[in-house]
PDB file of C-alpha atoms in Angstrom:
ATOM      1  CA  MET S 144       6.063 -16.489 -21.577  1.00 73.00           C
ATOM      2  CA  MET S 145       5.903 -15.655 -18.199  1.00 69.00           C
ATOM      3  CA  ALA S 146       4.440 -12.279 -17.636  1.00 80.00           C
ATOM      4  CA  ASN S 147       5.700 -10.379 -14.406  1.00 87.00           C
ATOM      5  CA  HIS S 148       4.209  -7.323 -12.959  1.00 90.00           C
ATOM      6  CA  LYS S 149       5.360  -5.168  -9.770  1.00 94.00           C
ATOM      7  CA  LEU S 150       2.993  -3.717  -7.117  1.00 96.00           C
ATOM      8  CA  ILE S 151       4.063  -1.073  -4.540  1.00 96.00           C
ATOM      9  CA  PHE S 152       2.638  -0.765  -0.887  1.00 97.00           C
ATOM     10  CA  THR S 153       3.388   1.973   1.063  1.00 96.00           C
ATOM     11  CA  GLY S 154       2.008   4.244   4.049  1.00 96.00           C
ATOM     12  CA  PRO S 155       2.328   5.130   7.431  1.00 94.00           C
ATOM     13  CA  VAL S 156       4.503   3.064  10.043  1.00 88.00           C
ATOM     14  CA  GLY S 157       1.855   0.491  11.270  1.00 88.00           C
ATOM     15  CA  ALA S 158      -0.728   0.476   8.667  1.00 93.00           C
ATOM     16  CA  GLY S 159      -0.388  -2.759   7.718  1.00 93.00           C
ATOM     17  CA  LYS S 160       1.881  -2.807   4.750  1.00 94.00           C
ATOM     18  CA  THR S 161       4.054  -5.887   5.857  1.00 92.00           C
ATOM     19  CA  THR S 162       1.181  -8.046   7.129  1.00 94.00           C
ATOM     20  CA  ALA S 163      -0.956  -7.188   3.638  1.00 96.00           C
ATOM     21  CA  ILE S 164       2.134  -8.644   1.807  1.00 96.00           C
ATOM     22  CA  SER S 165       2.347 -11.651   3.712  1.00 95.00           C
ATOM     23  CA  VAL S 166      -1.230 -12.812   3.441  1.00 96.00           C
ATOM     24  CA  LEU S 167      -1.022 -12.013  -0.403  1.00 96.00           C
ATOM     25  CA  SER S 168       2.258 -13.801  -0.823  1.00 95.00           C
ATOM     26  CA  ASP S 169       2.537 -17.682  -2.615  1.00 94.00           C
ATOM     27  CA  ILE S 170       6.069 -17.121  -0.676  1.00 93.00           C
ATOM     28  CA  PRO S 171       7.239 -16.728   2.612  1.00 91.00           C
ATOM     29  CA  LEU S 172       7.656 -13.085   3.094  1.00 88.00           C
ATOM     30  CA  VAL S 173      11.168 -11.191   2.517  1.00 83.00           C
ATOM     31  CA  SER S 174      11.315  -8.747   5.024  1.00 78.00           C
ATOM     32  CA  THR S 175      13.796  -6.218   6.342  1.00 66.00           C
ATOM     33  CA  ASP S 176      12.410  -5.414   9.586  1.00 58.00           C
ATOM     34  CA  GLU S 177      14.863  -3.951  12.790  1.00 57.00           C
ATOM     35  CA  VAL S 178      14.192  -3.151  16.141  1.00 55.00           C
ATOM     36  CA  ALA S 179      12.701   0.199  15.685  1.00 50.00           C
ATOM     37  CA  SER S 180      15.208   2.936  17.208  1.00 56.00           C
ATOM     38  CA  ASP S 181      12.816   5.873  17.085  1.00 53.00           C
ATOM     39  CA  MET S 182       9.487   7.396  18.192  1.00 55.00           C
ATOM     40  CA  THR S 183       8.159   4.044  16.276  1.00 49.00           C
ATOM     41  CA  GLN S 184       8.688   1.894  18.951  1.00 51.00           C
ATOM     42  CA  GLN S 185       5.998   3.205  20.449  1.00 54.00           C
ATOM     43  CA  LYS S 186       3.719   2.033  17.986  1.00 58.00           C
ATOM     44  CA  LYS S 187       5.613  -1.008  17.235  1.00 51.00           C
ATOM     45  CA  PRO S 188       8.800  -2.936  18.575  1.00 53.00           C
ATOM     46  CA  LYS S 189      10.164  -3.582  14.634  1.00 57.00           C
ATOM     47  CA  THR S 190       9.729  -1.916  11.589  1.00 58.00           C
ATOM     48  CA  THR S 191      10.764  -2.122   7.640  1.00 59.00           C
ATOM     49  CA  VAL S 192      13.930  -0.467   6.876  1.00 55.00           C
ATOM     50  CA  ALA S 193      14.203  -1.516   3.161  1.00 61.00           C
ATOM     51  CA  MET S 194      11.640  -3.452   2.046  1.00 76.00           C
ATOM     52  CA  ASP S 195       9.066  -6.117   2.001  1.00 89.00           C
ATOM     53  CA  TYR S 196       8.522  -8.540  -0.821  1.00 92.00           C
ATOM     54  CA  GLY S 197       6.064 -11.279  -1.457  1.00 94.00           C
ATOM     55  CA  LEU S 198       5.193 -13.148  -4.748  1.00 95.00           C
ATOM     56  CA  MET S 199       1.352 -13.518  -5.956  1.00 93.00           C
ATOM     57  CA  ASN S 200       1.001 -16.265  -8.580  1.00 90.00           C
ATOM     58  CA  LEU S 201      -2.214 -14.822 -10.900  1.00 84.00           C
ATOM     59  CA  SER S 202      -2.008 -17.700 -13.298  1.00 85.00           C
ATOM     60  CA  ALA S 203       0.346 -20.145 -14.457  1.00 86.00           C
ATOM     61  CA  THR S 204       2.105 -17.473 -16.853  1.00 89.00           C
ATOM     62  CA  GLU S 205       0.986 -14.427 -14.299  1.00 89.00           C
ATOM     63  CA  ARG S 206       2.339 -13.111 -11.362  1.00 92.00           C
ATOM     64  CA  ILE S 207       2.761 -10.129  -9.150  1.00 92.00           C
ATOM     65  CA  HIS S 208       5.843  -9.260  -7.086  1.00 94.00           C
ATOM     66  CA  LEU S 209       4.928  -7.478  -3.954  1.00 96.00           C
ATOM     67  CA  TYR S 210       7.133  -4.399  -2.386  1.00 95.00           C
ATOM     68  CA  GLY S 211       6.424  -2.965   0.520  1.00 93.00           C
ATOM     69  CA  THR S 212       8.180   0.417   1.064  1.00 90.00           C
ATOM     70  CA  PRO S 213       9.249   1.605   4.844  1.00 82.00           C
ATOM     71  CA  GLY S 214       6.863   3.795   6.213  1.00 74.00           C
ATOM     72  CA  GLN S 215       9.568   6.427   7.575  1.00 74.00           C
ATOM     73  CA  GLU S 216      10.350   8.942   5.822  1.00 73.00           C
ATOM     74  CA  ARG S 217      14.057   9.149   6.649  1.00 69.00           C
ATOM     75  CA  PHE S 218      14.080   5.905   4.476  1.00 71.00           C
ATOM     76  CA  ASP S 219      12.111   7.618   1.516  1.00 74.00           C
ATOM     77  CA  PHE S 220      15.670   7.223  -0.625  1.00 75.00           C
ATOM     78  CA  MET S 221      14.040   3.764  -1.100  1.00 75.00           C
ATOM     79  CA  TRP S 222      10.925   4.929  -2.345  1.00 85.00           C
ATOM     80  CA  ASP S 223      12.486   5.654  -6.005  1.00 86.00           C
ATOM     81  CA  ILE S 224      14.367   2.463  -6.037  1.00 85.00           C
ATOM     82  CA  LEU S 225      11.168   0.432  -5.195  1.00 87.00           C
ATOM     83  CA  THR S 226       9.165   1.743  -7.594  1.00 90.00           C
ATOM     84  CA  GLU S 227      11.108   1.569 -10.678  1.00 92.00           C
ATOM     85  CA  GLY S 228       9.312  -0.970 -12.846  1.00 94.00           C
ATOM     86  CA  GLY S 229       6.065  -0.847 -10.813  1.00 94.00           C
ATOM     87  CA  ILE S 230       2.402  -1.072 -12.152  1.00 94.00           C
ATOM     88  CA  GLY S 231       0.824   0.482  -9.496  1.00 96.00           C
ATOM     89  CA  LEU S 232       0.424   1.811  -5.844  1.00 97.00           C
ATOM     90  CA  VAL S 233      -1.215   0.211  -2.718  1.00 97.00           C
ATOM     91  CA  LEU S 234      -1.625   3.088  -0.241  1.00 98.00           C
ATOM     92  CA  LEU S 235      -2.590   1.869   3.122  1.00 98.00           C
ATOM     93  CA  ILE S 236      -3.929   4.287   5.784  1.00 97.00           C
ATOM     94  CA  ASP S 237      -4.007   3.750   9.587  1.00 97.00           C
ATOM     95  CA  ASN S 238      -7.379   5.165  10.412  1.00 97.00           C
ATOM     96  CA  SER S 239      -6.256   5.385  13.973  1.00 95.00           C
ATOM     97  CA  ARG S 240      -3.096   7.435  13.870  1.00 93.00           C
ATOM     98  CA  ALA S 241      -3.697  11.114  15.361  1.00 93.00           C
ATOM     99  CA  ASN S 242      -4.209  12.841  11.517  1.00 95.00           C
ATOM    100  CA  PRO S 243      -4.889  10.012   8.594  1.00 97.00           C
ATOM    101  CA  PHE S 244      -5.692  12.883   6.038  1.00 96.00           C
ATOM    102  CA  GLN S 245      -2.305  14.422   6.877  1.00 96.00           C
ATOM    103  CA  ASP S 246      -0.505  10.782   6.282  1.00 96.00           C
ATOM    104  CA  MET S 247      -2.665  10.467   2.941  1.00 96.00           C
ATOM    105  CA  HIS S 248      -1.966  13.900   1.475  1.00 95.00           C
ATOM    106  CA  PHE S 249       1.971  13.213   2.573  1.00 95.00           C
ATOM    107  CA  PHE S 250       2.360   9.731   0.442  1.00 96.00           C
ATOM    108  CA  LEU S 251       0.165  10.985  -2.211  1.00 95.00           C
ATOM    109  CA  ASP S 252       2.298  13.879  -2.584  1.00 93.00           C
ATOM    110  CA  ALA S 253       5.531  11.743  -2.187  1.00 94.00           C
ATOM    111  CA  PHE S 254       4.547   9.507  -4.956  1.00 95.00           C
ATOM    112  CA  ARG S 255       3.074  11.908  -7.151  1.00 94.00           C
ATOM    113  CA  GLU S 256       4.805  11.379 -10.083  1.00 93.00           C
ATOM    114  CA  PHE S 257       4.641   7.584  -9.907  1.00 95.00           C
ATOM    115  CA  ILE S 258       0.996   7.501  -9.362  1.00 94.00           C
ATOM    116  CA  VAL S 259       0.450   9.874 -12.466  1.00 93.00           C
ATOM    117  CA  ARG S 260       2.275   7.066 -14.592  1.00 93.00           C
ATOM    118  CA  THR S 261       0.509   4.405 -12.882  1.00 94.00           C
ATOM    119  CA  GLY S 262      -2.072   4.273 -10.774  1.00 94.00           C
ATOM    120  CA  VAL S 263      -3.203   4.081  -6.814  1.00 96.00           C
ATOM    121  CA  VAL S 264      -5.481   2.301  -4.853  1.00 97.00           C
ATOM    122  CA  ILE S 265      -6.311   3.479  -0.963  1.00 97.00           C
ATOM    123  CA  GLY S 266      -6.988   1.066   1.762  1.00 98.00           C
ATOM    124  CA  ILE S 267      -8.083   2.478   5.333  1.00 97.00           C
ATOM    125  CA  SER S 268      -6.907  -0.118   7.820  1.00 96.00           C
ATOM    126  CA  ARG S 269      -7.855  -0.132  11.601  1.00 94.00           C
ATOM    127  CA  MET S 270     -11.351   1.333  11.328  1.00 93.00           C
ATOM    128  CA  ASP S 271     -12.238  -1.195  13.788  1.00 93.00           C
ATOM    129  CA  VAL S 272     -10.035   0.820  16.105  1.00 93.00           C
ATOM    130  CA  ASP S 273     -11.107   4.185  15.329  1.00 92.00           C
ATOM    131  CA  PRO S 274     -13.996   4.402  13.001  1.00 91.00           C
ATOM    132  CA  GLN S 275     -13.508   7.996  12.265  1.00 94.00           C
ATOM    133  CA  PRO S 276     -12.884   9.703   9.374  1.00 96.00           C
ATOM    134  CA  LYS S 277     -15.198   7.509   7.457  1.00 96.00           C
ATOM    135  CA  ILE S 278     -14.631   6.442   4.194  1.00 96.00           C
ATOM    136  CA  THR S 279     -17.051   9.252   2.565  1.00 95.00           C
ATOM    137  CA  ASP S 280     -15.130  11.637   4.574  1.00 96.00           C
ATOM    138  CA  TYR S 281     -11.742  10.057   2.569  1.00 96.00           C
ATOM    139  CA  TYR S 282     -13.556  10.983  -0.865  1.00 94.00           C
ATOM    140  CA  GLN S 283     -14.221  14.303   0.214  1.00 95.00           C
ATOM    141  CA  GLU S 284     -10.944  14.740   1.379  1.00 94.00           C
ATOM    142  CA  LEU S 285      -9.827  13.924  -2.164  1.00 93.00           C
ATOM    143  CA  GLU S 286     -12.420  16.327  -4.041  1.00 89.00           C
ATOM    144  CA  GLY S 287      -9.487  18.371  -6.047  1.00 82.00           C
ATOM    145  CA  PHE S 288      -7.099  14.918  -6.542  1.00 81.00           C
ATOM    146  CA  ALA S 289      -6.725  14.346 -10.418  1.00 75.00           C
ATOM    147  CA  LYS S 290      -7.264  10.760 -10.361  1.00 76.00           C
ATOM    148  CA  LYS S 291     -10.379   9.353  -8.336  1.00 85.00           C
ATOM    149  CA  PRO S 292      -8.740   6.448  -6.429  1.00 92.00           C
ATOM    150  CA  PRO S 293     -10.381   3.750  -5.467  1.00 94.00           C
ATOM    151  CA  ILE S 294     -11.008   3.649  -1.358  1.00 96.00           C
ATOM    152  CA  PHE S 295     -11.739   1.008   0.701  1.00 96.00           C
ATOM    153  CA  GLU S 296     -11.778   0.030   4.260  1.00 97.00           C
ATOM    154  CA  VAL S 297      -9.609  -3.377   4.877  1.00 97.00           C
ATOM    155  CA  ASP S 298      -7.869  -5.308   7.419  1.00 97.00           C
ATOM    156  CA  ALA S 299      -4.640  -6.043   6.802  1.00 96.00           C
ATOM    157  CA  ARG S 300      -4.801  -9.305   8.176  1.00 96.00           C
ATOM    158  CA  ASN S 301      -7.673 -10.482   5.602  1.00 97.00           C
ATOM    159  CA  ARG S 302      -6.425 -11.978   2.469  1.00 96.00           C
ATOM    160  CA  ARG S 303      -9.983 -11.156   1.077  1.00 96.00           C
ATOM    161  CA  ASP S 304      -9.946  -7.335   1.890  1.00 97.00           C
ATOM    162  CA  ILE S 305      -6.424  -7.289   0.596  1.00 96.00           C
ATOM    163  CA  SER S 306      -7.211  -9.135  -2.448  1.00 94.00           C
ATOM    164  CA  LEU S 307      -9.718  -7.283  -3.612  1.00 95.00           C
ATOM    165  CA  LEU S 308      -7.833  -3.787  -2.685  1.00 95.00           C
ATOM    166  CA  VAL S 309      -5.367  -5.305  -5.420  1.00 94.00           C
ATOM    167  CA  GLN S 310      -7.968  -6.575  -7.881  1.00 92.00           C
ATOM    168  CA  ALA S 311      -9.474  -2.657  -7.671  1.00 94.00           C
ATOM    169  CA  LEU S 312      -6.224  -1.278  -8.672  1.00 93.00           C
ATOM    170  CA  LEU S 313      -5.371  -3.669 -11.174  1.00 89.00           C
ATOM    171  CA  TYR S 314      -8.846  -3.483 -12.814  1.00 89.00           C
ATOM    172  CA  SER S 315      -8.138   0.225 -13.063  1.00 88.00           C
ATOM    173  CA  LEU S 316      -4.968   0.072 -14.931  1.00 85.00           C
ATOM    174  CA  ASP S 317      -6.041  -2.372 -16.913  1.00 78.00           C
ATOM    175  CA  PRO S 318      -8.975  -5.159 -17.134  1.00 70.00           C
ATOM    176  CA  GLU S 319      -7.441  -7.742 -18.355  1.00 69.00           C
ATOM    177  CA  LEU S 320      -5.091  -8.172 -15.480  1.00 60.00           C
ATOM    178  CA  VAL S 321      -8.068  -8.849 -13.188  1.00 56.00           C
ATOM    179  CA  GLY S 322      -9.237 -12.251 -15.474  1.00 51.00           C
ATOM    180  CA  ALA S 323      -7.269 -14.656 -13.897  1.00 45.00           C
ATOM    181  CA  ASN S 324      -7.613 -13.721 -10.335  1.00 45.00           C
ATOM    182  CA  GLY S 325     -11.061 -12.253 -10.301  1.00 45.00           C
TER     183      GLY S 325
END
């Protein structure tokens, strides 16, 4: 019997959600990118308006469906829809944004109920562009957070980085899930 799991990727615009899913997916990425029509166009020409979708095969009998949320708050109605049936959250934060801690807290708060039921891992992207704050600063920022999520520096274009991020999340949820891919 095929075991299907569902992971959700979220974070602000430009953090690397679409790219991360595309490098992990064993099928061509299904994307709902449209021309950016607001402040997003200063960051990139297109943005996700509904979701991104990919599929990662762990083994012949186990696979993970990868769903990426839109990063803009005006599409937050999709967040609840996409998290339905999900087993965990991959939060990507763009370290080069004006206030990455604010972004992190915003998304942790927005997905709080989902995270409590499942789990979260945090990937910090674009540290090559802006090395501050450091990973240790993120851990300090989460001092009062109930669950201490794993935090990694990642390049969303690097399959190994994103795979390690997903493996850390899967291991924190159920060590048995990583066996086929780890």
